[in-house]
Amino acid sequence: MKKAAVASKAADGVGAGPGALPVPLYEHVKRQIAEAILIGDMPPGTVLPGEVALANQYGVAVGTIRRALADLTAGGMLMRRRKTGTVVTGRASQHGLSFFFQYFRLLGADGSLLHSEAEVLSVTTRAAERDEAALFAVADGEPLLHLHRIRRVAGAPVLHSRISMVGSRVPGFAREPKKVPALIYRHLLEAYGIRIAAVREKVTAEVATKEDRKLLGLPSPSAVLVIDEEAYDQTGALAILSQHRATTAQHYYSNEIR
């Protein structure tokens, strides 16, 4: 099953959108193994097959498997045990950017990782203001793609975000809210070869605006957590500029340094 999936991606040139670099095959393998670990298909203590067996399973070269395993080991998801082989550690970071498909920092009061659902409220294009243009290193007035999105946990709104990207870097990006991929980081990697490699955040607290109260169902007055975020790609260029506004009445924000 995985062999066919990875092989077809290689044949179809996933990540080779207009002007994009192709995504290395080891990134696809790494993501599939990481997902299997995070969703519990490979629980802690699982011993992975040998490199040759994995290469056959995923339909890739042994060197590709070796690179994927090395990255996962460096990230703490796997460890090498003498005489045993490669083992799932159970110490996977909940926030590691290499596993961007699960990037969400609001946790339950008990510390549990929450499953959230995203809904895109609008997709618009507007000219970059001077400060935005400077951050993106583009000309003033460069068209920016602007998303407004809300996240819900168990049906309750907990966070809404405004997300900006340079339009020319993501040609063909969906303009209809219902067609925008739920996992934007993953989509940027697979469709455009843009891999989010670093994120810088500024966290503050503010009085909830009228829009915050409406979208998040808050009384007046209320406070919201504000996260101004810059996400950089593998070349060090700013790829996404975002502001997230969240209620922490039933959740808390978690950051992790590893």
mmCIF file of C-alpha atoms in Angstrom:
data_model
loop_
_atom_site.group_PDB
_atom_site.id
_atom_site.type_symbol
_atom_site.label_atom_id
_atom_site.label_comp_id
_atom_site.label_asym_id
_atom_site.label_seq_id
_atom_site.Cartn_x
_atom_site.Cartn_y
_atom_site.Cartn_z
ATOM 1 C CA MET A 1 0.000 0.000 0.000
ATOM 2 C CA LYS A 2 2.670 2.518 1.004
ATOM 3 C CA LYS A 3 4.865 1.370 -1.831
ATOM 4 C CA ALA A 4 2.203 2.338 -4.352
ATOM 5 C CA ALA A 5 1.515 5.662 -2.641
ATOM 6 C CA VAL A 6 5.112 6.815 -2.578
ATOM 7 C CA ALA A 7 5.890 5.521 -6.041
ATOM 8 C CA SER A 8 2.927 7.340 -7.540
ATOM 9 C CA LYS A 9 3.971 10.578 -5.875
ATOM 10 C CA ALA A 10 7.416 10.262 -7.360
ATOM 11 C CA ALA A 11 5.993 9.558 -10.806
ATOM 12 C CA ASP A 12 3.517 12.413 -10.620
ATOM 13 C CA GLY A 13 6.164 14.887 -9.474
ATOM 14 C CA VAL A 14 4.349 15.944 -6.296
ATOM 15 C CA GLY A 15 5.642 19.294 -5.174
ATOM 16 C CA ALA A 16 6.638 20.273 -8.687
ATOM 17 C CA GLY A 17 3.990 22.941 -9.152
ATOM 18 C CA PRO A 18 4.686 25.971 -11.342
ATOM 19 C CA GLY A 19 7.957 27.502 -10.204
ATOM 20 C CA ALA A 20 8.290 25.022 -7.323
ATOM 21 C CA LEU A 21 11.057 22.652 -6.461
ATOM 22 C CA PRO A 22 10.192 18.945 -6.320
ATOM 23 C CA VAL A 23 9.796 17.551 -2.815
ATOM 24 C CA PRO A 24 12.532 15.022 -1.952
ATOM 25 C CA LEU A 25 11.204 11.486 -1.784
ATOM 26 C CA TYR A 26 12.592 10.982 1.719
ATOM 27 C CA GLU A 27 10.268 13.779 2.936
ATOM 28 C CA HIS A 28 7.254 11.765 1.770
ATOM 29 C CA VAL A 29 8.545 8.621 3.477
ATOM 30 C CA LYS A 30 9.393 10.533 6.652
ATOM 31 C CA ARG A 31 5.934 12.081 6.821
ATOM 32 C CA GLN A 32 4.172 8.749 6.347
ATOM 33 C CA ILE A 33 6.197 7.093 9.109
ATOM 34 C CA ALA A 34 5.686 10.108 11.398
ATOM 35 C CA GLU A 35 1.937 10.057 10.804
ATOM 36 C CA ALA A 36 1.789 6.330 11.564
ATOM 37 C CA ILE A 37 3.535 6.998 14.873
ATOM 38 C CA LEU A 38 1.376 9.992 15.819
ATOM 39 C CA ILE A 39 -1.945 8.289 15.113
ATOM 40 C CA GLY A 40 -0.906 5.158 17.004
ATOM 41 C CA ASP A 41 -0.325 2.694 14.174
ATOM 42 C CA MET A 42 3.258 2.385 15.465
ATOM 43 C CA PRO A 43 3.015 2.668 19.278
ATOM 44 C CA PRO A 44 6.050 3.260 21.536
ATOM 45 C CA GLY A 45 8.352 0.265 21.571
ATOM 46 C CA THR A 46 7.554 -0.795 18.014
ATOM 47 C CA VAL A 47 10.651 -2.121 16.286
ATOM 48 C CA LEU A 48 10.765 -1.068 12.650
ATOM 49 C CA PRO A 49 11.730 -3.527 9.926
ATOM 50 C CA GLY A 50 15.254 -3.323 8.550
ATOM 51 C CA GLU A 51 16.201 -0.691 5.988
ATOM 52 C CA VAL A 52 16.002 -3.096 3.052
ATOM 53 C CA ALA A 53 12.539 -4.287 4.095
ATOM 54 C CA LEU A 54 11.352 -0.695 4.543
ATOM 55 C CA ALA A 55 12.762 0.262 1.172
ATOM 56 C CA ASN A 56 10.758 -2.542 -0.423
ATOM 57 C CA GLN A 57 7.663 -1.582 1.544
ATOM 58 C CA TYR A 58 7.787 2.067 0.452
ATOM 59 C CA GLY A 59 9.136 1.383 -3.028
ATOM 60 C CA VAL A 60 12.208 3.583 -2.619
ATOM 61 C CA ALA A 61 15.981 3.181 -2.416
ATOM 62 C CA VAL A 62 17.677 2.182 0.820
ATOM 63 C CA GLY A 63 19.429 5.569 0.890
ATOM 64 C CA THR A 64 16.050 7.308 0.887
ATOM 65 C CA ILE A 65 14.900 5.220 3.846
ATOM 66 C CA ARG A 66 18.164 5.887 5.660
ATOM 67 C CA ARG A 67 17.723 9.658 5.280
ATOM 68 C CA ALA A 68 14.100 9.549 6.466
ATOM 69 C CA LEU A 69 15.001 7.456 9.518
ATOM 70 C CA ALA A 70 17.931 9.730 10.344
ATOM 71 C CA ASP A 71 15.653 12.788 10.378
ATOM 72 C CA LEU A 72 13.049 11.035 12.534
ATOM 73 C CA THR A 73 15.752 9.893 14.926
ATOM 74 C CA ALA A 74 17.152 13.410 15.180
ATOM 75 C CA GLY A 75 13.629 14.649 15.906
ATOM 76 C CA GLY A 76 13.200 12.186 18.774
ATOM 77 C CA MET A 77 10.509 9.985 17.257
ATOM 78 C CA LEU A 78 12.864 7.053 16.746
ATOM 79 C CA MET A 79 15.966 5.758 18.450
ATOM 80 C CA ARG A 80 18.630 3.254 17.453
ATOM 81 C CA ARG A 81 19.142 0.347 19.838
ATOM 82 C CA ARG A 82 22.116 -1.893 19.533
ATOM 83 C CA LYS A 83 21.117 -5.450 18.606
ATOM 84 C CA THR A 84 17.442 -4.383 18.409
ATOM 85 C CA GLY A 85 17.285 -1.918 15.553
ATOM 86 C CA THR A 86 15.186 1.216 15.090
ATOM 87 C CA VAL A 87 12.532 1.666 17.780
ATOM 88 C CA VAL A 88 9.617 4.103 18.223
ATOM 89 C CA THR A 89 10.422 6.168 21.325
ATOM 90 C CA GLY A 90 7.051 7.540 22.389
ATOM 91 C CA ARG A 91 8.763 10.889 23.009
ATOM 92 C CA ALA A 92 7.587 12.608 19.853
ATOM 93 C CA SER A 93 7.191 16.346 20.171
ATOM 94 C CA GLN A 94 3.607 17.519 19.835
ATOM 95 C CA HIS A 95 4.803 20.679 18.147
ATOM 96 C CA GLY A 96 7.829 19.765 16.057
ATOM 97 C CA LEU A 97 7.820 21.692 12.817
ATOM 98 C CA SER A 98 9.110 18.688 10.916
ATOM 99 C CA PHE A 99 5.665 17.217 11.607
ATOM 100 C CA PHE A 100 3.862 20.367 10.536
ATOM 101 C CA PHE A 101 0.620 18.570 9.723
ATOM 102 C CA GLN A 102 -0.097 18.547 13.457
ATOM 103 C CA TYR A 103 1.005 22.096 14.197
ATOM 104 C CA PHE A 104 -1.508 23.421 16.783
ATOM 105 C CA ARG A 105 -0.447 24.777 20.164
ATOM 106 C CA LEU A 106 -3.684 24.968 22.174
ATOM 107 C CA LEU A 107 -3.920 22.011 24.551
ATOM 108 C CA GLY A 108 -6.677 20.826 26.858
ATOM 109 C CA ALA A 109 -6.560 21.767 30.532
ATOM 110 C CA ASP A 110 -5.252 18.259 31.241
ATOM 111 C CA GLY A 111 -2.395 18.687 28.768
ATOM 112 C CA SER A 112 -3.988 16.529 26.083
ATOM 113 C CA LEU A 113 -3.315 17.221 22.418
ATOM 114 C CA LEU A 114 -6.572 18.397 20.911
ATOM 115 C CA HIS A 115 -8.132 17.496 17.594
ATOM 116 C CA SER A 116 -9.291 20.671 15.912
ATOM 117 C CA GLU A 117 -11.212 21.347 12.730
ATOM 118 C CA ALA A 118 -10.467 24.367 10.557
ATOM 119 C CA GLU A 119 -12.964 26.323 8.481
ATOM 120 C CA VAL A 120 -11.825 28.990 6.035
ATOM 121 C CA LEU A 121 -14.153 31.973 6.264
ATOM 122 C CA SER A 122 -12.744 33.955 3.343
ATOM 123 C CA VAL A 123 -10.004 34.062 0.710
ATOM 124 C CA THR A 124 -9.056 37.464 -0.660
ATOM 125 C CA THR A 125 -6.202 39.166 -2.497
ATOM 126 C CA ARG A 126 -4.861 42.559 -1.504
ATOM 127 C CA ALA A 127 -1.773 44.680 -2.016
ATOM 128 C CA ALA A 128 1.062 44.298 0.483
ATOM 129 C CA GLU A 129 1.516 47.254 2.802
ATOM 130 C CA ARG A 130 5.016 48.645 3.245
ATOM 131 C CA ASP A 131 5.821 46.707 6.436
ATOM 132 C CA GLU A 132 4.465 43.472 4.980
ATOM 133 C CA ALA A 133 6.405 43.956 1.750
ATOM 134 C CA ALA A 134 9.593 44.464 3.760
ATOM 135 C CA LEU A 135 9.027 41.244 5.716
ATOM 136 C CA PHE A 136 8.276 39.228 2.578
ATOM 137 C CA ALA A 137 11.116 40.968 0.695
ATOM 138 C CA VAL A 138 8.808 41.965 -2.169
ATOM 139 C CA ALA A 139 7.849 45.277 -3.745
ATOM 140 C CA ASP A 140 5.271 47.521 -2.089
ATOM 141 C CA GLY A 141 1.855 46.627 -3.423
ATOM 142 C CA GLU A 142 2.791 43.031 -4.312
ATOM 143 C CA PRO A 143 -0.438 40.955 -4.303
ATOM 144 C CA LEU A 144 -0.847 38.928 -1.119
ATOM 145 C CA LEU A 145 -3.198 35.997 -0.694
ATOM 146 C CA HIS A 146 -5.118 36.500 2.533
ATOM 147 C CA LEU A 147 -7.042 33.777 4.396
ATOM 148 C CA HIS A 148 -9.340 34.198 7.379
ATOM 149 C CA ARG A 149 -9.818 30.909 9.197
ATOM 150 C CA ILE A 150 -11.433 29.662 12.388
ATOM 151 C CA ARG A 151 -10.578 26.531 14.385
ATOM 152 C CA ARG A 152 -13.034 24.566 16.502
ATOM 153 C CA VAL A 153 -12.495 21.876 19.116
ATOM 154 C CA ALA A 154 -15.488 19.582 19.685
ATOM 155 C CA GLY A 155 -17.572 22.105 17.739
ATOM 156 C CA ALA A 156 -16.626 25.067 19.937
ATOM 157 C CA PRO A 157 -14.670 27.958 18.357
ATOM 158 C CA VAL A 158 -11.299 28.448 20.061
ATOM 159 C CA LEU A 159 -9.158 30.465 17.638
ATOM 160 C CA HIS A 160 -9.412 32.528 14.484
ATOM 161 C CA SER A 161 -6.497 33.413 12.228
ATOM 162 C CA ARG A 162 -5.571 35.782 9.442
ATOM 163 C CA ILE A 163 -2.936 34.233 7.198
ATOM 164 C CA SER A 164 -1.019 35.996 4.416
ATOM 165 C CA MET A 165 1.227 34.597 1.660
ATOM 166 C CA VAL A 166 2.790 36.098 -1.452
ATOM 167 C CA GLY A 167 0.393 35.176 -4.241
ATOM 168 C CA SER A 168 3.084 34.604 -6.863
ATOM 169 C CA ARG A 169 4.672 31.895 -4.703
ATOM 170 C CA VAL A 170 1.465 29.842 -4.608
ATOM 171 C CA PRO A 171 -0.014 29.971 -8.130
ATOM 172 C CA GLY A 172 -3.265 28.109 -8.414
ATOM 173 C CA PHE A 173 -3.973 28.240 -4.670
ATOM 174 C CA ALA A 174 -7.702 27.738 -4.067
ATOM 175 C CA ARG A 175 -9.747 30.931 -4.061
ATOM 176 C CA GLU A 176 -12.924 29.272 -2.799
ATOM 177 C CA PRO A 177 -12.947 28.844 1.010
ATOM 178 C CA LYS A 178 -14.297 25.282 0.870
ATOM 179 C CA LYS A 179 -11.481 24.211 -1.451
ATOM 180 C CA VAL A 180 -8.619 25.493 0.718
ATOM 181 C CA PRO A 181 -6.665 22.526 2.150
ATOM 182 C CA ALA A 182 -7.134 22.018 5.880
ATOM 183 C CA LEU A 183 -3.403 21.428 6.363
ATOM 184 C CA ILE A 184 -1.730 24.429 4.782
ATOM 185 C CA TYR A 185 1.840 23.536 5.780
ATOM 186 C CA ARG A 186 1.505 20.149 4.151
ATOM 187 C CA HIS A 187 -0.093 21.633 1.059
ATOM 188 C CA LEU A 188 2.737 24.140 0.645
ATOM 189 C CA LEU A 189 5.257 21.302 0.749
ATOM 190 C CA GLU A 190 3.427 18.952 -1.593
ATOM 191 C CA ALA A 191 2.154 21.509 -4.114
ATOM 192 C CA TYR A 192 4.937 24.102 -4.133
ATOM 193 C CA GLY A 193 8.007 22.564 -2.506
ATOM 194 C CA ILE A 194 7.802 25.108 0.335
ATOM 195 C CA ARG A 195 8.790 23.420 3.591
ATOM 196 C CA ILE A 196 8.215 25.389 6.781
ATOM 197 C CA ALA A 197 11.503 25.128 8.649
ATOM 198 C CA ALA A 198 11.216 27.759 11.398
ATOM 199 C CA VAL A 199 8.552 29.817 13.128
ATOM 200 C CA ARG A 200 8.941 33.028 15.121
ATOM 201 C CA GLU A 201 6.112 34.047 17.428
ATOM 202 C CA LYS A 202 5.229 37.053 19.557
ATOM 203 C CA VAL A 203 2.612 36.264 22.211
ATOM 204 C CA THR A 204 0.570 38.981 23.918
ATOM 205 C CA ALA A 205 -2.839 39.409 25.559
ATOM 206 C CA GLU A 206 -5.477 41.891 24.444
ATOM 207 C CA VAL A 207 -9.053 42.830 25.184
ATOM 208 C CA ALA A 208 -11.297 40.905 22.776
ATOM 209 C CA THR A 209 -12.575 42.930 19.856
ATOM 210 C CA LYS A 210 -16.169 42.857 18.657
ATOM 211 C CA GLU A 211 -15.075 40.406 15.933
ATOM 212 C CA ASP A 212 -13.302 38.188 18.490
ATOM 213 C CA ARG A 213 -16.396 38.052 20.679
ATOM 214 C CA LYS A 214 -18.639 37.221 17.726
ATOM 215 C CA LEU A 215 -16.432 34.487 16.257
ATOM 216 C CA LEU A 216 -15.327 32.916 19.540
ATOM 217 C CA GLY A 217 -18.600 33.324 21.423
ATOM 218 C CA LEU A 218 -17.100 35.470 24.187
ATOM 219 C CA PRO A 219 -18.862 37.792 26.623
ATOM 220 C CA SER A 220 -17.919 41.441 26.942
ATOM 221 C CA PRO A 221 -15.406 42.211 28.285
ATOM 222 C CA SER A 222 -13.081 39.261 27.592
ATOM 223 C CA ALA A 223 -9.404 38.727 26.968
ATOM 224 C CA VAL A 224 -7.830 36.871 24.060
ATOM 225 C CA LEU A 225 -4.376 35.461 23.490
ATOM 226 C CA VAL A 226 -2.771 37.043 20.411
ATOM 227 C CA ILE A 227 -0.032 35.196 18.532
ATOM 228 C CA ASP A 228 1.769 37.117 15.789
ATOM 229 C CA GLU A 229 3.586 34.495 13.761
ATOM 230 C CA GLU A 230 6.210 34.477 11.013
ATOM 231 C CA ALA A 231 6.841 31.108 9.315
ATOM 232 C CA TYR A 232 10.029 30.714 7.273
ATOM 233 C CA ASP A 233 10.802 28.191 4.558
ATOM 234 C CA GLN A 234 13.890 26.029 4.051
ATOM 235 C CA THR A 235 15.722 28.903 2.364
ATOM 236 C CA GLY A 236 15.101 31.321 5.233
ATOM 237 C CA ALA A 237 12.500 33.345 3.308
ATOM 238 C CA LEU A 238 9.260 34.386 4.997
ATOM 239 C CA ALA A 239 6.521 32.120 3.633
ATOM 240 C CA ILE A 240 3.534 32.882 5.881
ATOM 241 C CA LEU A 241 2.620 35.872 8.020
ATOM 242 C CA SER A 242 -0.199 35.188 10.475
ATOM 243 C CA GLN A 243 -2.058 36.501 13.464
ATOM 244 C CA HIS A 244 -3.977 34.055 15.656
ATOM 245 C CA ARG A 245 -6.476 35.232 18.273
ATOM 246 C CA ALA A 246 -7.545 32.594 20.768
ATOM 247 C CA THR A 247 -9.635 32.079 23.849
ATOM 248 C CA THR A 248 -7.871 30.222 26.654
ATOM 249 C CA ALA A 249 -10.915 29.821 28.886
ATOM 250 C CA GLN A 250 -10.806 26.029 28.493
ATOM 251 C CA HIS A 251 -7.361 25.608 26.932
ATOM 252 C CA TYR A 252 -3.803 26.778 27.319
ATOM 253 C CA TYR A 253 -1.042 27.681 24.927
ATOM 254 C CA SER A 254 1.995 25.424 24.956
ATOM 255 C CA ASN A 255 5.461 26.046 23.562
ATOM 256 C CA GLU A 256 8.289 23.558 23.631
ATOM 257 C CA ILE A 257 12.057 23.888 23.297
ATOM 258 C CA ARG A 258 13.873 20.654 22.479
#
